[in-house]
Amino acid sequence: MGAAASGQLTVGEPGTARIAVDLLGGDHAPAVVVDGALRACQADPALHLLLVGPLEAAGEVLRALPPGEQARISTLPIAPGDRVESWVESGVRSAVLAVAQGAADAVLSAGNTGATVTSAALGLGRRPGVRRPPLAAVLPTAAGRLVLLDVGSSVDPDEETVAMHARLGSAYASVVHGVAEPRVGLLTIGTERGKGDRLRRELPPLLAGLDLPGGGRYIGLVEGNDVVTGTIADVVVTDGFTGNVLLKGLETAYAEIGPPHDPARGVPPRAALLLGVEGTVVVCHGAASADDLAAGIAFAAQLHRQAAVAAMAEIETQRGVP
Amino acid sequence: MGAAASGQLTVGEPGTARIAVDLLGGDHAPAVVVDGALRACQADPALHLLLVGPLEAAGEVLRALPPGEQARISTLPIAPGDRVESWVESGVRSAVLAVAQGAADAVLSAGNTGATVTSAALGLGRRPGVRRPPLAAVLPTAAGRLVLLDVGSSVDPDEETVAMHARLGSAYASVVHGVAEPRVGLLTIGTERGKGDRLRRELPPLLAGLDLPGGGRYIGLVEGNDVVTGTIADVVVTDGFTGNVLLKGLETAYAEIGPPHDPARGVPPRAALLLGVEGTVVVCHGAASADDLAAGIAFAAQLHRQAAVAAMAEIETQRGVP
């Protein structure tokens, strides 16, 4: 990796959140990430950023802030190496390492999903029993927020992987959304017996036998419409291919014509949390806008402030009383 | 099957469309199908229906129409057999047979997709080279109508099957939507090289080499958001599992918060056309409303009147000039 933090961030004032931002990740990096980082800083005075990437891009953020605010920005310079691809991916690797070393509280990247998942699994460690950490997205529904996972980490998962994702998703809904006894559904294409592919036919008995964290319960098969209405499930598990396609379709529909009305809350960030790793890693789409990136940074800060990852780990290890 | 038409419909007056309606198909059959059939009759004076199912259900439609209109209704009674499942599925089999025998022009069913596809393939025959006939849905976008296929027929297709679906979808967009040189995209989860599963990695060279009907051209990988915007593809091919989940999600989102504004046309019917068979077979969701069923019947009538299936077959057999 070869990069070292040029300025260590102040540790742990109450309310402070130190987010390592991958300036190199995303289709329009670094320009759009620079914009997003600035907007996030302007919206949250207790936010500190560790900007990981080319020094000149980090400098743009610094110069745009008033002198009294510049202490909230640290930089971790990365210079182009011989191979462009490894250079770009070293952004997220260095950001993850900064969290592992205690120099930041959470990571935000809009870069390649595979590189982010691998960097986080290696750099932060996976929770016990987790093979492939899933990305969990949050969708607005008229009935409240819905957790959809996986949305791009496990393209072709086996049954055990999806079962673990059901556990992680249940913990997420319990801790982050405050849902008592989350209802967990399996996404398929028809609720008649025998519908769907092999994975969908073999999973229901396995899911029905799980002890889900936070008092979660498996409520059976759900369909694409149930992800929109949110009336029968709080958490929906699926493979990462289907989840990614559905997420990008629904998010774009909501952006074009307005999201479902959720009386209790605003629109959730268009960002996903990587579950099953020992740290807070938030991922934006490659095509994320500056506002999406600012929302992703704010989401990472919120998760850090509520100590969400530790709280999820705690309830994941509790066993239910039969 | 054992059922025979009790009243042959009048053949082929100009503008007349004779639709065989499966009264037994759908989650709320026959009541909701009866309602849908009535609404379709009231909206289209040149519509004739062959009602396939229990006589008492067909009688409800008849009694609700003015005496002078009752000649537009014929019945094909089906009584419960020993096994409920085979009785229900015999509805769509008998409806397909009525088309094969010339007693109706098209089929409408909201019943089990697998039974409909199998009945149509056996009863009407498949087009040359078609292994598994796909279901093609139409979605509204701000840029016009978009054909999404397959949406539930082939859950785990091989490469050759998806390639044939690309050909059939291109013919559909050309004939039914009047698109010159349809742009055909392959749905995946990221356009970087190496993303997606094995199917998605192996298909692009095969699709790029196809001679697509109607002057269609393969434009490469697309994502869930592109199915909503409609700006880069007129036709999107995918496996039937992903297509079904995305379709049900987007249709429900559009029903809850309004569809994308299409300046040229209204909202397309929430019904899919079975492609690659020698006849017109339209499928509604199991959970279809009476309005959905009426729209599906009207769609079947429109396709018959424009001789869409014959026109698609004609351009499918033409070879492009290199």
XYZ file of C-alpha atoms in Angstrom:
644
model
C 0.000 0.000 0.000
C 2.781 2.359 0.885
C 0.588 5.295 1.937
C 0.526 6.714 5.454
C -1.791 9.218 7.085
C -0.240 12.669 6.816
C -2.398 14.036 9.624
C -3.888 11.883 12.369
C -7.464 12.906 13.180
C -8.393 13.831 16.734
C -9.890 10.750 18.379
C -13.346 10.429 19.760
C -14.741 13.762 20.954
C -18.405 13.063 21.771
C -20.472 13.395 18.633
C -17.428 13.636 16.411
C -17.370 11.218 13.502
C -14.202 10.683 11.489
C -14.983 9.274 8.031
C -12.312 8.015 5.656
C -13.485 9.006 2.164
C -12.160 7.203 -0.912
C -11.586 10.064 -3.354
C -10.727 7.606 -6.135
C -13.931 5.543 -6.091
C -16.817 6.139 -8.504
C -17.495 6.855 -12.153
C -16.849 10.589 -11.767
C -14.088 10.517 -9.135
C -12.499 12.513 -7.756
C -14.547 15.608 -8.753
C -17.946 14.375 -7.552
C -16.442 12.927 -4.347
C -14.799 16.265 -3.594
C -18.191 17.973 -4.007
C -19.907 15.388 -1.811
C -17.269 15.690 0.923
C -17.683 19.477 0.982
C -21.471 19.264 1.234
C -21.207 16.728 4.055
C -18.784 19.022 5.955
C -21.052 22.021 5.530
C -24.064 20.077 6.850
C -22.403 18.586 9.953
C -20.023 20.690 12.085
C -18.908 17.644 14.090
C -17.807 15.755 10.988
C -14.109 15.148 10.374
C -12.907 13.699 7.088
C -9.830 11.720 6.155
C -9.552 12.248 2.417
C -7.812 9.297 0.770
C -6.453 9.945 -2.711
C -4.557 12.473 -4.798
C -3.349 15.464 -2.780
C -4.598 17.998 -5.335
C -8.174 16.680 -5.005
C -8.015 16.812 -1.211
C -6.661 20.345 -1.529
C -9.830 21.403 -3.336
C -11.900 20.483 -0.298
C -9.489 22.261 2.063
C -9.435 25.470 0.039
C -13.244 25.588 -0.129
C -13.604 25.517 3.661
C -13.151 28.606 5.872
C -9.710 28.610 7.586
C -11.239 27.858 10.989
C -12.812 24.688 9.645
C -9.789 23.236 7.901
C -8.667 21.313 10.973
C -11.597 18.973 10.276
C -9.827 17.689 7.164
C -6.898 15.279 7.115
C -5.361 13.758 4.040
C -3.919 10.395 3.164
C -2.168 10.936 -0.158
C -2.095 8.241 -2.810
C -0.071 8.795 -5.960
C -0.690 6.931 -9.210
C 1.294 3.724 -9.430
C 2.335 1.884 -12.537
C -1.050 0.175 -13.018
C -4.070 2.459 -12.992
C -6.427 -0.229 -11.732
C -4.374 -1.039 -8.633
C -3.911 2.657 -7.987
C -7.657 3.272 -7.974
C -8.377 0.251 -5.798
C -5.688 1.252 -3.318
C -7.985 4.148 -2.355
C -10.476 1.907 -0.618
C -7.751 -0.367 0.751
C -6.015 2.594 2.395
C -9.317 3.950 3.726
C -10.125 0.570 5.312
C -6.649 0.380 6.810
C -7.126 3.827 8.367
C -10.191 2.474 10.203
C -8.368 -0.708 11.210
C -5.545 1.431 12.673
C -7.915 3.724 14.549
C -7.252 6.784 12.374
C -10.889 6.954 11.255
C -14.265 5.643 12.466
C -15.837 4.546 9.167
C -15.191 4.230 5.421
C -17.165 5.702 2.523
C -16.446 4.523 -1.019
C -18.249 4.657 -4.365
C -15.627 2.455 -5.954
C -15.651 -1.117 -7.232
C -17.825 -3.244 -4.935
C -15.638 -6.325 -5.128
C -12.534 -4.376 -4.128
C -14.382 -2.776 -1.214
C -15.772 -6.055 0.095
C -12.420 -7.803 -0.183
C -10.515 -4.891 1.403
C -12.977 -4.733 4.300
C -12.989 -8.487 4.896
C -9.188 -8.612 4.954
C -8.505 -5.268 6.640
C -11.219 -5.296 9.331
C -12.019 -8.988 9.647
C -15.314 -10.824 9.174
C -17.786 -11.624 11.931
C -17.809 -15.321 12.962
C -19.516 -17.525 10.399
C -19.630 -14.865 7.670
C -18.243 -16.112 4.347
C -19.131 -13.225 2.099
C -20.126 -9.917 3.752
C -23.370 -8.675 2.154
C -24.293 -5.134 1.168
C -27.543 -4.026 2.781
C -29.537 -1.214 1.173
C -32.488 0.613 2.693
C -35.581 1.405 0.641
C -38.403 3.772 1.572
C -41.910 2.311 1.681
C -45.236 3.753 2.777
C -45.064 1.332 5.725
C -41.553 2.344 6.842
C -38.015 1.447 5.913
C -37.145 -1.884 4.341
C -33.725 -3.582 4.372
C -32.825 -5.316 1.096
C -29.759 -7.544 0.988
C -27.560 -8.596 -0.680
C -27.385 -5.855 -3.339
C -24.182 -6.786 -5.124
C -21.600 -8.571 -3.011
C -22.623 -12.249 -3.546
C -23.718 -12.738 -7.135
C -24.256 -16.494 -6.908
C -24.529 -17.341 -3.180
C -25.141 -20.756 -1.652
C -27.883 -21.469 0.896
C -25.681 -20.988 3.965
C -24.555 -17.575 2.745
C -28.133 -16.349 2.253
C -29.106 -17.749 5.661
C -26.294 -15.749 7.273
C -27.478 -12.675 5.371
C -30.942 -13.183 6.874
C -29.375 -13.097 10.350
C -27.327 -9.978 9.581
C -30.333 -8.237 8.034
C -32.488 -8.989 11.059
C -29.853 -7.480 13.353
C -29.646 -4.414 11.111
C -33.416 -3.755 11.168
C -33.459 -4.234 14.928
C -30.521 -1.922 15.720
C -30.610 0.741 12.995
C -34.358 0.925 12.329
C -35.480 0.033 15.838
C -37.829 -2.670 14.552
C -39.055 -5.051 17.247
C -39.072 -8.643 15.956
C -38.114 -7.907 12.331
C -40.064 -9.850 9.717
C -37.619 -11.457 7.265
C -38.800 -12.616 3.812
C -37.120 -14.485 0.952
C -37.508 -12.813 -2.458
C -38.863 -15.090 -5.175
C -41.164 -14.961 -8.219
C -44.299 -16.652 -6.982
C -45.412 -17.988 -3.676
C -46.825 -21.248 -5.035
C -44.855 -24.321 -3.982
C -42.112 -25.255 -6.451
C -41.697 -21.763 -7.960
C -38.280 -20.163 -8.366
C -34.918 -21.792 -8.916
C -33.050 -24.375 -6.850
C -31.759 -21.791 -4.347
C -35.265 -20.487 -3.696
C -36.722 -23.979 -3.321
C -34.055 -25.162 -0.861
C -33.817 -22.058 1.327
C -37.250 -21.890 3.047
C -36.744 -24.808 5.486
C -33.254 -23.532 6.342
C -34.539 -19.990 6.949
C -37.506 -21.238 8.957
C -35.120 -22.977 11.346
C -32.954 -19.924 12.057
C -32.698 -18.127 15.354
C -32.788 -14.550 14.008
C -31.215 -11.716 16.065
C -33.410 -9.013 17.581
C -36.355 -11.407 17.837
C -36.607 -11.626 14.057
C -38.829 -14.203 12.408
C -38.848 -15.692 8.915
C -42.227 -14.932 7.355
C -41.784 -16.888 4.108
C -41.652 -16.023 0.418
C -42.132 -12.473 -0.815
C -42.206 -10.951 -4.312
C -40.980 -7.789 -6.026
C -44.153 -5.898 -5.115
C -43.633 -6.600 -1.397
C -40.302 -4.738 -1.524
C -42.261 -1.662 -2.629
C -45.198 -1.855 -0.226
C -43.198 -2.916 2.847
C -46.351 -4.290 4.425
C -45.327 -7.900 5.031
C -41.549 -7.774 5.575
C -38.998 -5.452 7.203
C -36.037 -7.340 5.734
C -35.860 -9.047 2.319
C -33.006 -11.392 1.428
C -31.952 -12.350 -2.074
C -28.860 -13.024 -4.184
C -26.687 -10.019 -5.000
C -27.543 -10.035 -8.706
C -31.316 -9.810 -8.247
C -30.960 -7.406 -5.322
C -28.721 -5.035 -7.266
C -31.028 -4.963 -10.305
C -34.122 -4.351 -8.154
C -32.401 -1.682 -6.037
C -31.154 0.286 -9.054
C -34.575 0.024 -10.703
C -36.535 1.184 -7.653
C -34.094 3.920 -6.645
C -34.223 5.353 -10.146
C -38.024 5.134 -10.227
C -38.225 6.959 -6.887
C -35.740 9.594 -8.083
C -37.804 10.226 -11.233
C -41.316 10.170 -9.803
C -40.843 10.601 -6.078
C -40.465 7.986 -3.329
C -43.368 6.334 -1.489
C -44.675 8.562 1.252
C -43.194 7.559 4.590
C -44.993 9.625 7.218
C -42.301 9.070 9.847
C -39.034 9.791 8.037
C -37.407 11.316 4.995
C -35.816 9.484 2.090
C -33.055 7.071 3.157
C -29.564 7.622 1.703
C -28.821 5.874 -1.585
C -25.975 4.038 0.085
C -25.494 0.499 1.381
C -23.853 -0.737 4.583
C -21.478 -3.679 4.392
C -22.630 -6.138 7.058
C -20.685 -8.925 8.734
C -17.378 -7.068 9.025
C -15.748 -5.634 12.151
C -16.155 -2.006 11.192
C -18.395 0.547 9.489
C -18.099 0.506 5.694
C -20.650 2.412 3.595
C -20.813 2.013 -0.188
C -22.354 4.361 -2.763
C -23.158 3.475 -6.376
C -20.441 4.116 -8.930
C -22.783 6.641 -10.560
C -23.539 8.409 -7.247
C -24.109 12.174 -7.338
C -22.432 14.647 -4.956
C -25.657 14.663 -2.894
C -25.639 10.850 -2.759
C -22.040 10.913 -1.557
C -22.808 13.566 1.063
C -25.773 11.434 2.242
C -23.521 8.374 2.347
C -20.955 10.210 4.477
C -23.706 11.434 6.824
C -25.055 7.874 7.034
C -21.600 6.530 7.950
C -21.342 9.215 10.656
C -24.797 8.340 12.013
C -23.941 4.625 12.181
C -20.706 5.412 14.011
C -22.429 7.707 16.497
C -25.028 5.100 17.389
C -22.299 2.423 17.598
C -24.435 0.346 15.229
C -21.809 -2.227 14.271
C -21.032 -3.081 17.902
C -24.755 -3.236 18.767
C -25.437 -5.576 15.857
C -22.517 -7.792 16.863
C -23.893 -7.970 20.385
C -27.365 -9.157 19.419
C -25.985 -11.512 16.757
C -24.171 -13.481 19.441
C -27.160 -13.685 21.788
C -29.132 -16.885 21.372
C -32.881 -16.779 21.510
C -34.616 -18.580 24.383
C -36.818 -21.300 22.881
C -59.307 -32.059 -21.436
C -62.791 -33.259 -22.355
C -64.387 -29.833 -22.792
C -65.869 -28.609 -26.070
C -67.092 -25.183 -27.172
C -70.818 -24.905 -26.545
C -71.176 -21.974 -28.907
C -68.793 -21.301 -31.798
C -67.969 -17.611 -32.128
C -68.586 -15.851 -35.423
C -65.346 -15.827 -37.406
C -63.425 -12.796 -38.478
C -65.714 -9.800 -39.048
C -63.349 -6.878 -39.659
C -62.306 -5.411 -36.361
C -63.815 -8.242 -34.377
C -61.509 -9.881 -31.877
C -62.468 -13.167 -30.249
C -60.594 -13.682 -26.978
C -60.643 -16.951 -25.041
C -60.624 -15.966 -21.362
C -59.469 -18.444 -18.688
C -62.023 -17.906 -15.907
C -60.100 -20.258 -13.610
C -56.728 -18.479 -13.675
C -55.587 -16.069 -10.961
C -55.562 -15.669 -7.212
C -59.134 -14.346 -7.103
C -60.672 -16.371 -9.938
C -63.305 -16.571 -11.140
C -64.862 -13.442 -9.550
C -62.202 -10.941 -10.626
C -61.960 -12.467 -14.119
C -65.736 -12.145 -14.509
C -65.456 -8.457 -13.576
C -62.558 -7.923 -15.958
C -64.362 -9.641 -18.835
C -67.415 -7.415 -18.309
C -65.349 -4.232 -18.252
C -63.550 -5.283 -21.432
C -66.890 -5.965 -23.177
C -68.285 -2.620 -22.134
C -65.225 -0.786 -23.451
C -65.040 -2.478 -26.867
C -68.221 -3.196 -28.865
C -66.331 -5.343 -31.404
C -64.994 -7.658 -28.707
C -66.292 -11.247 -28.515
C -65.367 -13.459 -25.574
C -65.127 -17.204 -25.214
C -65.414 -17.728 -21.465
C -63.597 -20.903 -20.428
C -64.545 -22.271 -17.013
C -67.521 -22.974 -14.749
C -70.867 -22.247 -16.406
C -72.202 -20.316 -13.400
C -69.289 -17.848 -13.631
C -69.809 -17.361 -17.361
C -73.524 -16.856 -16.648
C -72.684 -13.867 -14.447
C -71.089 -12.090 -17.410
C -74.035 -12.944 -19.664
C -76.661 -11.710 -17.198
C -74.837 -8.421 -16.699
C -74.900 -7.584 -20.406
C -77.982 -6.160 -22.173
C -79.857 -8.872 -24.159
C -78.735 -7.418 -27.503
C -75.085 -7.808 -26.498
C -75.207 -11.370 -25.246
C -74.362 -12.824 -28.662
C -70.827 -11.549 -28.066
C -70.344 -14.151 -25.343
C -69.738 -17.847 -25.888
C -68.952 -20.362 -23.200
C -66.703 -23.362 -22.954
C -67.776 -25.072 -19.732
C -65.281 -26.834 -17.528
C -66.472 -28.736 -14.490
C -64.300 -29.628 -11.515
C -62.512 -32.934 -12.035
C -61.162 -35.241 -9.393
C -57.991 -33.231 -8.823
C -58.451 -29.535 -8.182
C -55.057 -28.613 -9.610
C -55.649 -30.295 -12.952
C -59.114 -28.785 -13.113
C -57.772 -25.274 -12.675
C -54.983 -25.795 -15.196
C -57.408 -27.260 -17.732
C -58.831 -23.731 -18.069
C -55.792 -22.424 -19.897
C -55.321 -25.690 -21.821
C -58.876 -25.486 -23.160
C -58.498 -21.785 -23.989
C -55.326 -22.512 -25.972
C -57.025 -25.381 -27.775
C -59.874 -23.050 -28.761
C -57.330 -20.801 -30.504
C -55.594 -23.775 -32.118
C -58.959 -24.950 -33.492
C -59.912 -21.516 -34.814
C -62.697 -20.907 -32.283
C -60.909 -17.865 -30.837
C -58.189 -15.426 -31.925
C -56.185 -15.092 -28.704
C -55.922 -16.341 -25.115
C -55.968 -14.363 -21.877
C -55.010 -16.066 -18.598
C -53.938 -14.952 -15.130
C -53.228 -18.529 -14.121
C -50.036 -20.426 -13.357
C -47.305 -19.241 -15.746
C -45.731 -22.663 -16.187
C -49.063 -24.245 -17.159
C -49.754 -21.437 -19.635
C -46.342 -21.636 -21.293
C -46.504 -25.423 -21.564
C -50.073 -25.401 -22.866
C -49.238 -22.780 -25.482
C -46.042 -24.521 -26.610
C -47.851 -27.848 -27.012
C -51.201 -26.559 -28.255
C -50.055 -23.843 -30.668
C -46.479 -24.892 -31.443
C -43.218 -23.038 -30.966
C -41.515 -20.898 -33.608
C -38.417 -22.536 -35.147
C -35.435 -22.504 -32.789
C -37.447 -21.521 -29.705
C -36.770 -23.808 -26.729
C -38.648 -21.955 -24.023
C -41.125 -19.248 -25.079
C -40.440 -16.084 -23.052
C -42.937 -13.707 -21.488
C -42.405 -10.128 -22.637
C -43.693 -7.280 -20.477
C -43.907 -3.620 -21.450
C -42.875 -0.867 -19.052
C -43.557 2.838 -19.384
C -40.551 5.173 -19.411
C -40.220 8.903 -19.996
C -38.472 7.996 -23.256
C -41.216 5.638 -24.502
C -42.134 2.016 -24.013
C -39.568 -0.594 -23.040
C -39.819 -4.348 -23.610
C -38.505 -6.449 -20.713
C -38.110 -10.191 -21.185
C -38.163 -12.855 -19.876
C -40.386 -12.057 -16.885
C -41.060 -15.526 -15.531
C -40.980 -18.322 -18.099
C -37.266 -19.315 -18.020
C -35.996 -19.117 -14.462
C -32.516 -20.448 -15.185
C -31.948 -20.089 -18.957
C -28.826 -21.013 -20.902
C -27.050 -18.617 -23.272
C -28.817 -19.833 -26.426
C -32.218 -19.312 -24.826
C -31.439 -15.708 -23.863
C -30.034 -15.053 -27.343
C -33.311 -16.268 -28.881
C -35.199 -14.028 -26.449
C -33.144 -11.070 -27.716
C -34.299 -11.879 -31.269
C -37.942 -12.220 -30.230
C -37.823 -9.009 -28.189
C -36.337 -7.079 -31.086
C -39.148 -8.296 -33.370
C -41.716 -7.289 -30.721
C -40.392 -3.719 -30.357
C -40.267 -3.359 -34.131
C -43.800 -4.666 -34.833
C -45.812 -3.675 -31.753
C -44.042 -0.459 -30.743
C -42.999 0.593 -34.245
C -39.391 1.111 -33.167
C -36.948 1.400 -36.059
C -33.754 -0.542 -35.314
C -34.561 -1.526 -31.710
C -31.687 -1.167 -29.249
C -31.323 -4.413 -27.280
C -29.441 -4.476 -23.959
C -28.437 -7.247 -21.538
C -29.396 -6.603 -17.903
C -26.529 -6.936 -15.443
C -25.234 -5.323 -12.241
C -22.313 -3.263 -13.425
C -20.860 -2.488 -16.775
C -17.241 -3.074 -15.792
C -15.673 -6.104 -17.443
C -16.038 -9.284 -15.366
C -19.135 -8.162 -13.410
C -22.202 -10.380 -13.094
C -22.448 -14.161 -13.077
C -21.315 -16.715 -15.655
C -24.392 -16.202 -17.850
C -23.807 -12.454 -17.983
C -20.095 -12.863 -18.736
C -20.621 -15.371 -21.564
C -23.609 -13.746 -23.301
C -22.173 -10.456 -24.671
C -20.107 -11.953 -27.532
C -23.033 -14.208 -28.489
C -25.495 -11.287 -28.474
C -23.081 -9.043 -30.380
C -22.983 -11.600 -33.184
C -26.772 -11.883 -33.627
C -28.724 -10.730 -36.640
C -31.645 -9.110 -34.792
C -35.053 -8.779 -36.533
C -36.382 -5.330 -37.445
C -32.869 -3.936 -37.800
C -32.264 -4.388 -34.081
C -28.799 -3.979 -32.633
C -27.212 -5.182 -29.420
C -26.026 -2.135 -27.491
C -24.293 -3.940 -24.603
C -24.792 -4.171 -20.870
C -27.510 -2.197 -19.084
C -28.490 -1.911 -15.396
C -31.692 -1.672 -13.382
C -31.795 2.110 -13.714
C -31.769 1.854 -17.524
C -35.036 -0.128 -17.406
C -36.607 2.903 -15.704
C -35.155 5.685 -17.856
C -35.512 3.906 -21.209
C -32.884 6.164 -22.687
C -30.332 3.629 -23.905
C -32.384 0.509 -24.751
C -35.804 -0.319 -26.234
C -35.537 -3.996 -25.310
C -33.871 -5.478 -22.202
C -33.199 -9.205 -21.920
C -32.605 -11.104 -18.688
C -33.411 -14.393 -16.966
C -37.025 -14.926 -15.910
C -36.270 -14.739 -12.196
C -34.603 -11.306 -12.281
C -37.098 -10.030 -14.854
C -40.096 -11.075 -12.775
C -38.746 -9.493 -9.575
C -37.894 -6.221 -11.344
C -41.235 -6.115 -13.186
C -43.296 -6.649 -10.037
C -41.230 -4.071 -8.164
C -41.494 -1.374 -10.833
C -45.162 -1.997 -11.636
C -46.034 -1.697 -7.964
C -43.945 1.462 -7.588
C -45.693 3.000 -10.602
C -49.097 1.959 -9.257
C -48.362 3.568 -5.878
C -46.703 6.792 -6.970
C -47.573 7.165 -10.636
C -45.759 5.962 -13.755
C -43.027 7.928 -15.559
C -44.538 10.547 -17.825
C -44.701 9.259 -21.388
C -45.812 12.198 -23.505
C -46.886 9.984 -26.420
C -48.979 7.257 -24.819
C -50.877 6.141 -21.739
C -49.831 3.455 -19.288
C -49.210 0.074 -20.922
C -51.313 -2.888 -19.699
C -49.915 -4.855 -16.769
C -49.894 -7.959 -18.933
C -47.209 -9.893 -20.777
C -47.234 -11.434 -24.245
C -45.877 -14.945 -24.687
C -43.403 -14.765 -27.581
C -42.122 -17.543 -29.807
C -45.408 -19.460 -30.110
C -47.701 -19.703 -33.131
C -50.556 -17.708 -31.620
C -51.476 -14.796 -29.371
C -51.281 -15.621 -25.658
C -51.467 -12.812 -23.097
C -50.724 -13.418 -19.415
C -51.765 -11.321 -16.402
C -50.285 -11.590 -12.900
C -51.987 -13.997 -10.512
C -52.842 -10.974 -8.343
C -54.270 -8.991 -11.295
C -57.223 -6.681 -10.616
C -60.371 -6.560 -12.746
C -58.956 -3.487 -14.489
C -55.698 -5.326 -15.175
C -57.651 -8.227 -16.676
C -59.765 -5.880 -18.810
C -56.551 -4.193 -20.011
C -55.052 -7.618 -20.758
C -58.104 -8.612 -22.818
C -57.961 -5.307 -24.713
C -54.237 -5.850 -25.318
C -54.901 -9.348 -26.716
C -57.561 -7.858 -29.010
C -55.187 -5.121 -30.187
C -52.436 -7.640 -30.962
C -54.888 -9.788 -32.936
C -56.204 -6.804 -34.898
C -52.730 -5.713 -35.914
C -51.788 -9.334 -36.745
C -48.753 -8.860 -34.531
C -47.763 -12.508 -34.188
C -47.714 -13.066 -37.967
C -45.808 -9.824 -38.525
C -43.208 -10.791 -35.909
C -42.842 -14.235 -37.501
C -42.286 -12.622 -40.879
C -39.446 -10.342 -39.802
C -37.902 -13.077 -37.647
C -37.342 -15.210 -40.735
C -35.848 -12.377 -42.812
C -32.078 -12.290 -42.690
C -30.304 -8.971 -42.486
C -28.144 -7.960 -45.450
C -24.572 -7.640 -44.229
